[in-house]
CSV table of C-alpha atoms and ligand atoms in Angstrom, one decimal:
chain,number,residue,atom,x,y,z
A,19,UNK,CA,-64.5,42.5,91.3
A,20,UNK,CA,-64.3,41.8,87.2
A,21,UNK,CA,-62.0,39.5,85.7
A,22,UNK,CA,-59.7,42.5,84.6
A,23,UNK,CA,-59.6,44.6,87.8
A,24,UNK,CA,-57.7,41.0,89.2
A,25,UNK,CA,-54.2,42.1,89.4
A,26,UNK,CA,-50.9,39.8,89.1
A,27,UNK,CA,-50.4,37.5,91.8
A,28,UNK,CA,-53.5,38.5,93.9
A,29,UNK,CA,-55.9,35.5,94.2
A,30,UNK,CA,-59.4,35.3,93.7
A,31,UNK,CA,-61.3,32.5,94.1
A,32,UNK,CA,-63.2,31.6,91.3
A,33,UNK,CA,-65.0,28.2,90.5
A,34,UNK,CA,-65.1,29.1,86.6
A,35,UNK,CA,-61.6,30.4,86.0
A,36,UNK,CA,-60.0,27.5,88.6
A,37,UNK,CA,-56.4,27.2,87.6
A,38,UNK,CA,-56.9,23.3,87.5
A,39,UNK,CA,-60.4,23.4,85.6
A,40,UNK,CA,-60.6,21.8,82.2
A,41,UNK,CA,-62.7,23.9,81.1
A,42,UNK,CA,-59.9,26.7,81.5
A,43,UNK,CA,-57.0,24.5,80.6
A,44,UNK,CA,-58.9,23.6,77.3
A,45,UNK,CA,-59.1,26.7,76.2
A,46,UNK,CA,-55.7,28.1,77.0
A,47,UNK,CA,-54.3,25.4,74.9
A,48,UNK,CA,-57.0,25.7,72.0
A,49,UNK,CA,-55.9,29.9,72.6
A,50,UNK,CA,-52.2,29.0,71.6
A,51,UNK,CA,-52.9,27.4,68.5
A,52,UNK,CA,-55.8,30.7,67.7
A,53,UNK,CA,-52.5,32.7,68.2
A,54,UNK,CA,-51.0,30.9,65.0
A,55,UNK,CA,-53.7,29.8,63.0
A,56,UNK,CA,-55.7,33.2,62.3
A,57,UNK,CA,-58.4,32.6,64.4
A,58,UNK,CA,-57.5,35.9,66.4
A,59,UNK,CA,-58.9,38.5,64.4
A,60,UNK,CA,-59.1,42.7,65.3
A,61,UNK,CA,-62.2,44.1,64.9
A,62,UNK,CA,-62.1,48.7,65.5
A,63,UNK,CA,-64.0,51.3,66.8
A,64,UNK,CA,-63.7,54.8,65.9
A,65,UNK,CA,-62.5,57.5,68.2
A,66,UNK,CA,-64.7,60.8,67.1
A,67,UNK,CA,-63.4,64.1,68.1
A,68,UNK,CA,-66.1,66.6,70.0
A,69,UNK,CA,-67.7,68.8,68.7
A,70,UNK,CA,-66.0,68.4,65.3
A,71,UNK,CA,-66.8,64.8,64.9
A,72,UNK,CA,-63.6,63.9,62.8
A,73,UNK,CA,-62.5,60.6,63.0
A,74,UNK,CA,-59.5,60.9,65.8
A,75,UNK,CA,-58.3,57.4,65.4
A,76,UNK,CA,-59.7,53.4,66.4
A,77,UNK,CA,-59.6,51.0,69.2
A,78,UNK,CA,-58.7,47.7,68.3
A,79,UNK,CA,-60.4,44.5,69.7
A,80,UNK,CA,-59.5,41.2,69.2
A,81,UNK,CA,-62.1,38.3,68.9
A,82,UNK,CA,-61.8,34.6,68.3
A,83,UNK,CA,-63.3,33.2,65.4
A,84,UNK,CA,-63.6,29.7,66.9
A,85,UNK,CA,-64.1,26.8,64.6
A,86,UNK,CA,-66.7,25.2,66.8
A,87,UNK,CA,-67.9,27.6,69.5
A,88,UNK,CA,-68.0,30.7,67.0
A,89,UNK,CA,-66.7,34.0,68.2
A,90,UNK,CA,-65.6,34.2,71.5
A,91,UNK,CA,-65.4,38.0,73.2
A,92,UNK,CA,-62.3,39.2,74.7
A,93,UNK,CA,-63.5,39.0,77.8
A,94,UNK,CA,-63.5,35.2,78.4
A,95,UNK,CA,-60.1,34.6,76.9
A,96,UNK,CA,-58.2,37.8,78.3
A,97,UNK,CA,-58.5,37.0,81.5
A,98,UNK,CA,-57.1,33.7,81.2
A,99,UNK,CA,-54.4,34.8,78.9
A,100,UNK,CA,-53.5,37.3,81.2
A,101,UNK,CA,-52.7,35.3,84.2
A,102,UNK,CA,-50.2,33.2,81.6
A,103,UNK,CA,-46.8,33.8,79.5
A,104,UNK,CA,-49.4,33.3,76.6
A,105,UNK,CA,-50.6,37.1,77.1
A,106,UNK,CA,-47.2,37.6,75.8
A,107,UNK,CA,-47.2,36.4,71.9
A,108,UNK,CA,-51.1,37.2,72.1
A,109,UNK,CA,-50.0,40.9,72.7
A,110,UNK,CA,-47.5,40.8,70.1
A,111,UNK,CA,-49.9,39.4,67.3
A,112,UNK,CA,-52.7,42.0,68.4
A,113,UNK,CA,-50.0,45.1,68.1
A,114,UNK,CA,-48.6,43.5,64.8
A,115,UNK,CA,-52.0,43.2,63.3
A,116,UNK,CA,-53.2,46.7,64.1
A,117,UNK,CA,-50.0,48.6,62.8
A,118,UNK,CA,-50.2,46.1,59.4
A,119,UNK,CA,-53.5,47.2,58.9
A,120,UNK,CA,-52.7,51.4,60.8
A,121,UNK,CA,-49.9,50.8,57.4
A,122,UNK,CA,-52.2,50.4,54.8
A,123,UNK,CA,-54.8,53.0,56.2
A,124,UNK,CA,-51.7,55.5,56.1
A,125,UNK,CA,-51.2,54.2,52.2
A,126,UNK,CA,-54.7,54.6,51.3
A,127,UNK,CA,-54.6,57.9,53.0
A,128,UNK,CA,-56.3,57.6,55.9
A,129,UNK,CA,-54.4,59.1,59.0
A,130,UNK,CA,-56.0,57.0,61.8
A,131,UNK,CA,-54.2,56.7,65.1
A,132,UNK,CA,-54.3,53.2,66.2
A,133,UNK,CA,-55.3,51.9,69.9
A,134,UNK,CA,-54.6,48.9,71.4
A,135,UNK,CA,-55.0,47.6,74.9
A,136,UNK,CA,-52.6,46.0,77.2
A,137,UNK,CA,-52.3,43.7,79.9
A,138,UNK,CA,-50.7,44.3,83.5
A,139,UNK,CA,-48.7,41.0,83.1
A,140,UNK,CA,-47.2,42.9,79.6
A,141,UNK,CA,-46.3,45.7,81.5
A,142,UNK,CA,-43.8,43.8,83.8
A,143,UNK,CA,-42.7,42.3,81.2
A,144,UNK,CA,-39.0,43.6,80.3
A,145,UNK,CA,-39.1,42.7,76.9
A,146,UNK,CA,-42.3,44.4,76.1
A,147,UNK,CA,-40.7,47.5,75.2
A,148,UNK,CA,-38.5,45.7,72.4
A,149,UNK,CA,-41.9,43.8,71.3
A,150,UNK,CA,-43.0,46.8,70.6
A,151,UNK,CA,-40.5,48.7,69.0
A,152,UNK,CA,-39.8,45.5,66.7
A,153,UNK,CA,-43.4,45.9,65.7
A,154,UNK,CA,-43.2,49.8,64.8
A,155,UNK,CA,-39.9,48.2,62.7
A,156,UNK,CA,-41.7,45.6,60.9
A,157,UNK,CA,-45.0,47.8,59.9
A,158,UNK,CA,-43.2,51.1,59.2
A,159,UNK,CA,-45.6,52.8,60.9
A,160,UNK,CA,-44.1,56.2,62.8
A,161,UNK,CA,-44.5,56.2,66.6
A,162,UNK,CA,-46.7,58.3,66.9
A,163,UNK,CA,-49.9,56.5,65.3
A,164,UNK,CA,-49.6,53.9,67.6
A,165,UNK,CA,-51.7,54.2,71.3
A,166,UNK,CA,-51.5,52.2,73.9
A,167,UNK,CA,-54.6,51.6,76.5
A,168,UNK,CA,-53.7,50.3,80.1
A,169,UNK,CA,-56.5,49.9,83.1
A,170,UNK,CA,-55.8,51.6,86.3
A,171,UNK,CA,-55.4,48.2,87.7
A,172,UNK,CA,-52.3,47.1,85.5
A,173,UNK,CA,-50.5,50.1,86.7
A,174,UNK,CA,-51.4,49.6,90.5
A,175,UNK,CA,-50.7,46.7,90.2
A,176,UNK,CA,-46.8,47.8,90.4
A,177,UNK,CA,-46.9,51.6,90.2
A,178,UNK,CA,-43.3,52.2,90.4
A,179,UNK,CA,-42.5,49.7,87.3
A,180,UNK,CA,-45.4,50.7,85.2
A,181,UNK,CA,-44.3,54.7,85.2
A,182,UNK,CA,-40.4,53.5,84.0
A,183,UNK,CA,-42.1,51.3,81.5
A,184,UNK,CA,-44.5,53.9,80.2
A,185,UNK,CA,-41.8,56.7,80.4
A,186,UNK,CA,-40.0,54.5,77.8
A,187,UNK,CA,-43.1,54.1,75.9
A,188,UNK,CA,-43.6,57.5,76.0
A,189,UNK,CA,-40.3,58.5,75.1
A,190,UNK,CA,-41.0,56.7,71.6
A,191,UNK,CA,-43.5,58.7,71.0
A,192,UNK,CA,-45.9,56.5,71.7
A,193,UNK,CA,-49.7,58.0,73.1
A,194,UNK,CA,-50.7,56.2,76.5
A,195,UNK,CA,-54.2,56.3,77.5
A,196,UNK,CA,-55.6,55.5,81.1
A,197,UNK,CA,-58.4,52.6,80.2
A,198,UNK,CA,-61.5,52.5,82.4
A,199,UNK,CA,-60.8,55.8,84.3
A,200,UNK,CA,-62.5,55.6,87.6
A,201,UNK,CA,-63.4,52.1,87.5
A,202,UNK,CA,-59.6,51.4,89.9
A,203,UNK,CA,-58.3,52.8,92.0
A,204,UNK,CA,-55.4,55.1,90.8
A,205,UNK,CA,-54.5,57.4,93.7
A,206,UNK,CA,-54.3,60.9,92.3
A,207,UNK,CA,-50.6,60.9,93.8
A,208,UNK,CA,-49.8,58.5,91.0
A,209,UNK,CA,-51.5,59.9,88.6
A,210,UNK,CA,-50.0,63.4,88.3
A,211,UNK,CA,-46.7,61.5,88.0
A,212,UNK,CA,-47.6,59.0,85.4
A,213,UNK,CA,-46.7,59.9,81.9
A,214,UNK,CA,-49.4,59.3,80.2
A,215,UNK,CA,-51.5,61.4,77.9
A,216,UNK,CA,-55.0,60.5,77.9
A,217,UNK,CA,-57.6,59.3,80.3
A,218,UNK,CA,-60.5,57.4,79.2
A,219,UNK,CA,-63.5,57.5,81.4
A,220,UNK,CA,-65.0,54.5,82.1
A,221,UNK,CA,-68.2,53.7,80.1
A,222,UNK,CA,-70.1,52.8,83.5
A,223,UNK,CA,-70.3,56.5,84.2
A,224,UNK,CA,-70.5,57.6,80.9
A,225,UNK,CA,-73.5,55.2,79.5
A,226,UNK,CA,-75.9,56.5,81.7
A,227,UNK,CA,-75.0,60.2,82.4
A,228,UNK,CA,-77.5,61.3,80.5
A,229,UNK,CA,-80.2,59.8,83.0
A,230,UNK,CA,-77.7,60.0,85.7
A,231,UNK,CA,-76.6,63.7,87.3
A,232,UNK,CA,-74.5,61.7,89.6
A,233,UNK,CA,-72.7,60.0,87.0
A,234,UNK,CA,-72.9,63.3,84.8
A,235,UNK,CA,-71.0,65.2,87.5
A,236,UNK,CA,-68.5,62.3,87.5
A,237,UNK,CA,-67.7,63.1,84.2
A,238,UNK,CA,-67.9,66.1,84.5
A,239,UNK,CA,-65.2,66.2,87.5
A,240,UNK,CA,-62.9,63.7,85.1
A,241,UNK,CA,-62.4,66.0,82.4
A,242,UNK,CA,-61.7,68.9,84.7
A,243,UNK,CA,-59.5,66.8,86.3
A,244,UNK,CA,-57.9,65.3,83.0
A,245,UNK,CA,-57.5,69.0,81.3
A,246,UNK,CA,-56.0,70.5,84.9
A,247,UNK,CA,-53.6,67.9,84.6
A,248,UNK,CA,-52.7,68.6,80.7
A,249,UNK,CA,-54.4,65.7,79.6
A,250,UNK,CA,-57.0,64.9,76.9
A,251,UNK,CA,-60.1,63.1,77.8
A,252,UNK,CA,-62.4,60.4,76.4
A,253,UNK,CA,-65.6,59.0,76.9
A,254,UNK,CA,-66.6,55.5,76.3
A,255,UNK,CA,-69.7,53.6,76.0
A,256,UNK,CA,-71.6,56.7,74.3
A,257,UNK,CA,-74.8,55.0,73.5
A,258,UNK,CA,-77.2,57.8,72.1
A,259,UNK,CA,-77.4,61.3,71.0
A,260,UNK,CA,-78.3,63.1,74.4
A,261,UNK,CA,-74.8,61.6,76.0
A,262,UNK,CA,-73.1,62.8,73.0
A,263,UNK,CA,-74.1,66.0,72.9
A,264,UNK,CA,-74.1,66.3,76.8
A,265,UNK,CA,-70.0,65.6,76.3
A,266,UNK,CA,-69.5,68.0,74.3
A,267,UNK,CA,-71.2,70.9,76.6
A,268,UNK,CA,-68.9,69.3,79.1
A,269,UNK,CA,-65.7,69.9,76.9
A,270,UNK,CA,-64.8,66.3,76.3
A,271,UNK,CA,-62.6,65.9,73.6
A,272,UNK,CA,-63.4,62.8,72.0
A,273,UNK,CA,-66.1,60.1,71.8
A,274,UNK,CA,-66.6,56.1,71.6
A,275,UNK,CA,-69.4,54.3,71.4
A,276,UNK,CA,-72.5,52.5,69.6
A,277,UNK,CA,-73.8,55.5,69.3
A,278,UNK,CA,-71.3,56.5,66.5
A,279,UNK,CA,-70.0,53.0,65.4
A,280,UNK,CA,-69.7,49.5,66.5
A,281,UNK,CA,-66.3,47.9,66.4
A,282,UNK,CA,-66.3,46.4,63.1
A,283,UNK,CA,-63.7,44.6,61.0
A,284,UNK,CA,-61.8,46.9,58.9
A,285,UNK,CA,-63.1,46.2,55.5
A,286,UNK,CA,-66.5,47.0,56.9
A,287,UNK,CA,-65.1,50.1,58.3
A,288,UNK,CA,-64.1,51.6,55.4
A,289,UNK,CA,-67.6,52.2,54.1
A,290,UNK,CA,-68.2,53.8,57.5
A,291,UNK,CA,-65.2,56.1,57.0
A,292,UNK,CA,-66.2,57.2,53.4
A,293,UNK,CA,-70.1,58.2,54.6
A,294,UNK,CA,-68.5,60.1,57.5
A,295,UNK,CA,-66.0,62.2,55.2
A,296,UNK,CA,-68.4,63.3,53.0
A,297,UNK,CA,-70.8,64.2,55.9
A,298,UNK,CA,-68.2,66.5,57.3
A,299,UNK,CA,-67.5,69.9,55.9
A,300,UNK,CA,-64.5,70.3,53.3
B,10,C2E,P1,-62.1,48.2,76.7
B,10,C2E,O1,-60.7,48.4,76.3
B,10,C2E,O2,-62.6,49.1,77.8
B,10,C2E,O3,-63.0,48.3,75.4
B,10,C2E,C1,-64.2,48.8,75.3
B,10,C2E,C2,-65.3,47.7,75.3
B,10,C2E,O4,-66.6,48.3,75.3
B,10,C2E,C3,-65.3,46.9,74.1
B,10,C2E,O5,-65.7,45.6,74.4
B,10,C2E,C4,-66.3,47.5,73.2
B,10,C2E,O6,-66.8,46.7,72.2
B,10,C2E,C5,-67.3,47.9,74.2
B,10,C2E,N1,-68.1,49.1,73.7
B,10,C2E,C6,-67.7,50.1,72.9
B,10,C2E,N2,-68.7,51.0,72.8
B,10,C2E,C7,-69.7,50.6,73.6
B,10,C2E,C8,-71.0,51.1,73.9
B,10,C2E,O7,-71.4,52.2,73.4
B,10,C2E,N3,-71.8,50.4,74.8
B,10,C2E,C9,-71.3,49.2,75.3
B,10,C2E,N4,-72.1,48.6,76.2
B,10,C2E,N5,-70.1,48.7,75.1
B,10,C2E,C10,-69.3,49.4,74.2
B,10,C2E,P2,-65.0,44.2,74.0
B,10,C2E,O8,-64.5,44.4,72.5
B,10,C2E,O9,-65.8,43.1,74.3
B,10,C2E,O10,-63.7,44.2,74.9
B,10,C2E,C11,-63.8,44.1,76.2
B,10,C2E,C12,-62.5,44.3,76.9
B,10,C2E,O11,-61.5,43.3,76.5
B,10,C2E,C13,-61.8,45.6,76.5
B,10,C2E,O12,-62.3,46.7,77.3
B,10,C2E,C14,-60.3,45.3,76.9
B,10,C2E,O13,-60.1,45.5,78.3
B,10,C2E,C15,-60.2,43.8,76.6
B,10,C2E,N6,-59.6,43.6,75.3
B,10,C2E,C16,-60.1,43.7,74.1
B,10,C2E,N7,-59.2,43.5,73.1
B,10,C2E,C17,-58.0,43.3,73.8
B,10,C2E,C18,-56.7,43.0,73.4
B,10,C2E,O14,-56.3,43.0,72.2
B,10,C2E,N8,-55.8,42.9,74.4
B,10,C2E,C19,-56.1,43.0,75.7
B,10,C2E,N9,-55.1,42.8,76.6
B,10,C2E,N10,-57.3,43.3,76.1
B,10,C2E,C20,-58.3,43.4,75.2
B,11,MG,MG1,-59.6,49.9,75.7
B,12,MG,MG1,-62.2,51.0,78.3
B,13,MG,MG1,-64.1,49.2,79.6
């Protein structure tokens, strides 16, 4: 059971993450600050159409730059956000700081679709829809370049209110991916009637499917299962050449991983971009 697959309100016992710990009340309140001060900062990860290998769009991932206990990965201080109204303006700043920076991409001429994941506990959230639309407002950005990536888990967590949420979201314009695909435990019932666009299959099937026939036929099975359904599919966690390749006989549509590009801050990035276009034909 990770720290993400624990929904809202269900309670797992866990010394670390104790409500009452110090260690965990420490850091919440160091997080709040973070929020205001810059210390947040979104690094990306290119998406990478198959077989074409044109740059689809990025992931963004939020770090803390911690004065003292350096950069802390999002998966020691999501988890704790999440089970707190502090997921809330952490959201916000994440989504404002990926369509600021999706903005001036789009005026440098680079058309890259940006991604950015969500919590259950911003889901249920009735205001999350106008955080987001204020957002769009305030970059500029059109709809449409903005992605939204939501584990199985947030949405089971209340089926019924997640679909009306993402049908709004949706109804923006907005693309809605299905995070860790296969890691939950989405019954297919729900899934034909969610209305989302993407799936993205979870990178502990994906990572070793090259070693793996079982976890090849998984994949395998998820993009058939994605395309019967009219939706696109990606892989993530593609750590070498043989997996890469191995998606694309298997008609995945697009790629993430090491294999093609660490998340990276975006000024890095940019170097990445220009060695890629050059590499692809006119
Ligand atoms: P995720 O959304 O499934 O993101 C993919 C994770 O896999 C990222 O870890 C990424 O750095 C890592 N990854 C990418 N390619 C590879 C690969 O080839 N091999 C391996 N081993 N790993 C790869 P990261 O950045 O540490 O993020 C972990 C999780 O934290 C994310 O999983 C997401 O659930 C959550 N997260 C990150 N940023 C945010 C955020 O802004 N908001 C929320 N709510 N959650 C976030
Ligand atoms: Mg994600
Ligand atoms: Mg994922
Ligand atoms: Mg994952």
């Amino acid at each position: 059971y990770s720290a993400k697959d624990r929904g809202l309100g269900v309670c797992v016992y866990d010394a670390d993450l104790n409500e009452h710990s110090p260690e965990r009340l420490g850091l919440l309140g160091e997080l709040k600050r973070a929020i205001d001060t810059g210390e947040l900062v979104l690094h990306y990860q290119p998406k990478v159409g198959l077989p074409g290998e044109d740059v689809r769009g990025v992931e963004a991932l939020v770090r803390w730059e911690h004065p003292q206990r350096g950069t802390v990965p999002p998966a020691v201080f999501i988890p704790l956000a999440e089970r707190t109204p502090l997921i809330r303006p952490l959201t916000r700043y994440v989504i404002d700081a990926a369509l600021q920076q999706c903005a001036q991409w789009l005026a440098e001429g680079r058309s890259l679709h940006v991604a950015v994941n969500i919590s259950a506990r911003n889901l249920l959230d009735e205001r999350f829809v106008d955080d987001v639309l204020e957002a769009l407002a305030r970059s500029q950005v059109p709809a449409h370049f903005l992605e939204l990536e939501v584990t199985e888990s947030a949405i089971m967590a209340d089926p019924t209110r997640a679909r009306a949420i993402l049908g709004r979201l949706a109804d923006l314009g907005i693309t809605l991916s299905i995070d860790d695909f296969g890691a939950g435990y989405t019954s297919l019932a729900h899934l034909k009637d969610l209305p989302v666009h993407r799936l993205k299959i979870d990178r502990s099937f994906v990572s070793s499917m090259a070693t793996d026939p079982s976890n090849a036929l998984i994949v395998r099975s998820i993009v058939e299962l994605g395309h019967n359904l009219g939706l696109s599919t990606v892989a993530e966690g593609v750590e070498d050449q043989d997996t890469w390749e191995l998606l694309g006989r298997l008609g995945c549509d697009v790629a993430q991983g090491y294999h093609l590009c660490r998340p990276q801050p975006a000024d890095v990035l940019a170097a990445w971009f220009d060695s890629v276009q050059s590499a692809l034909p006119a």
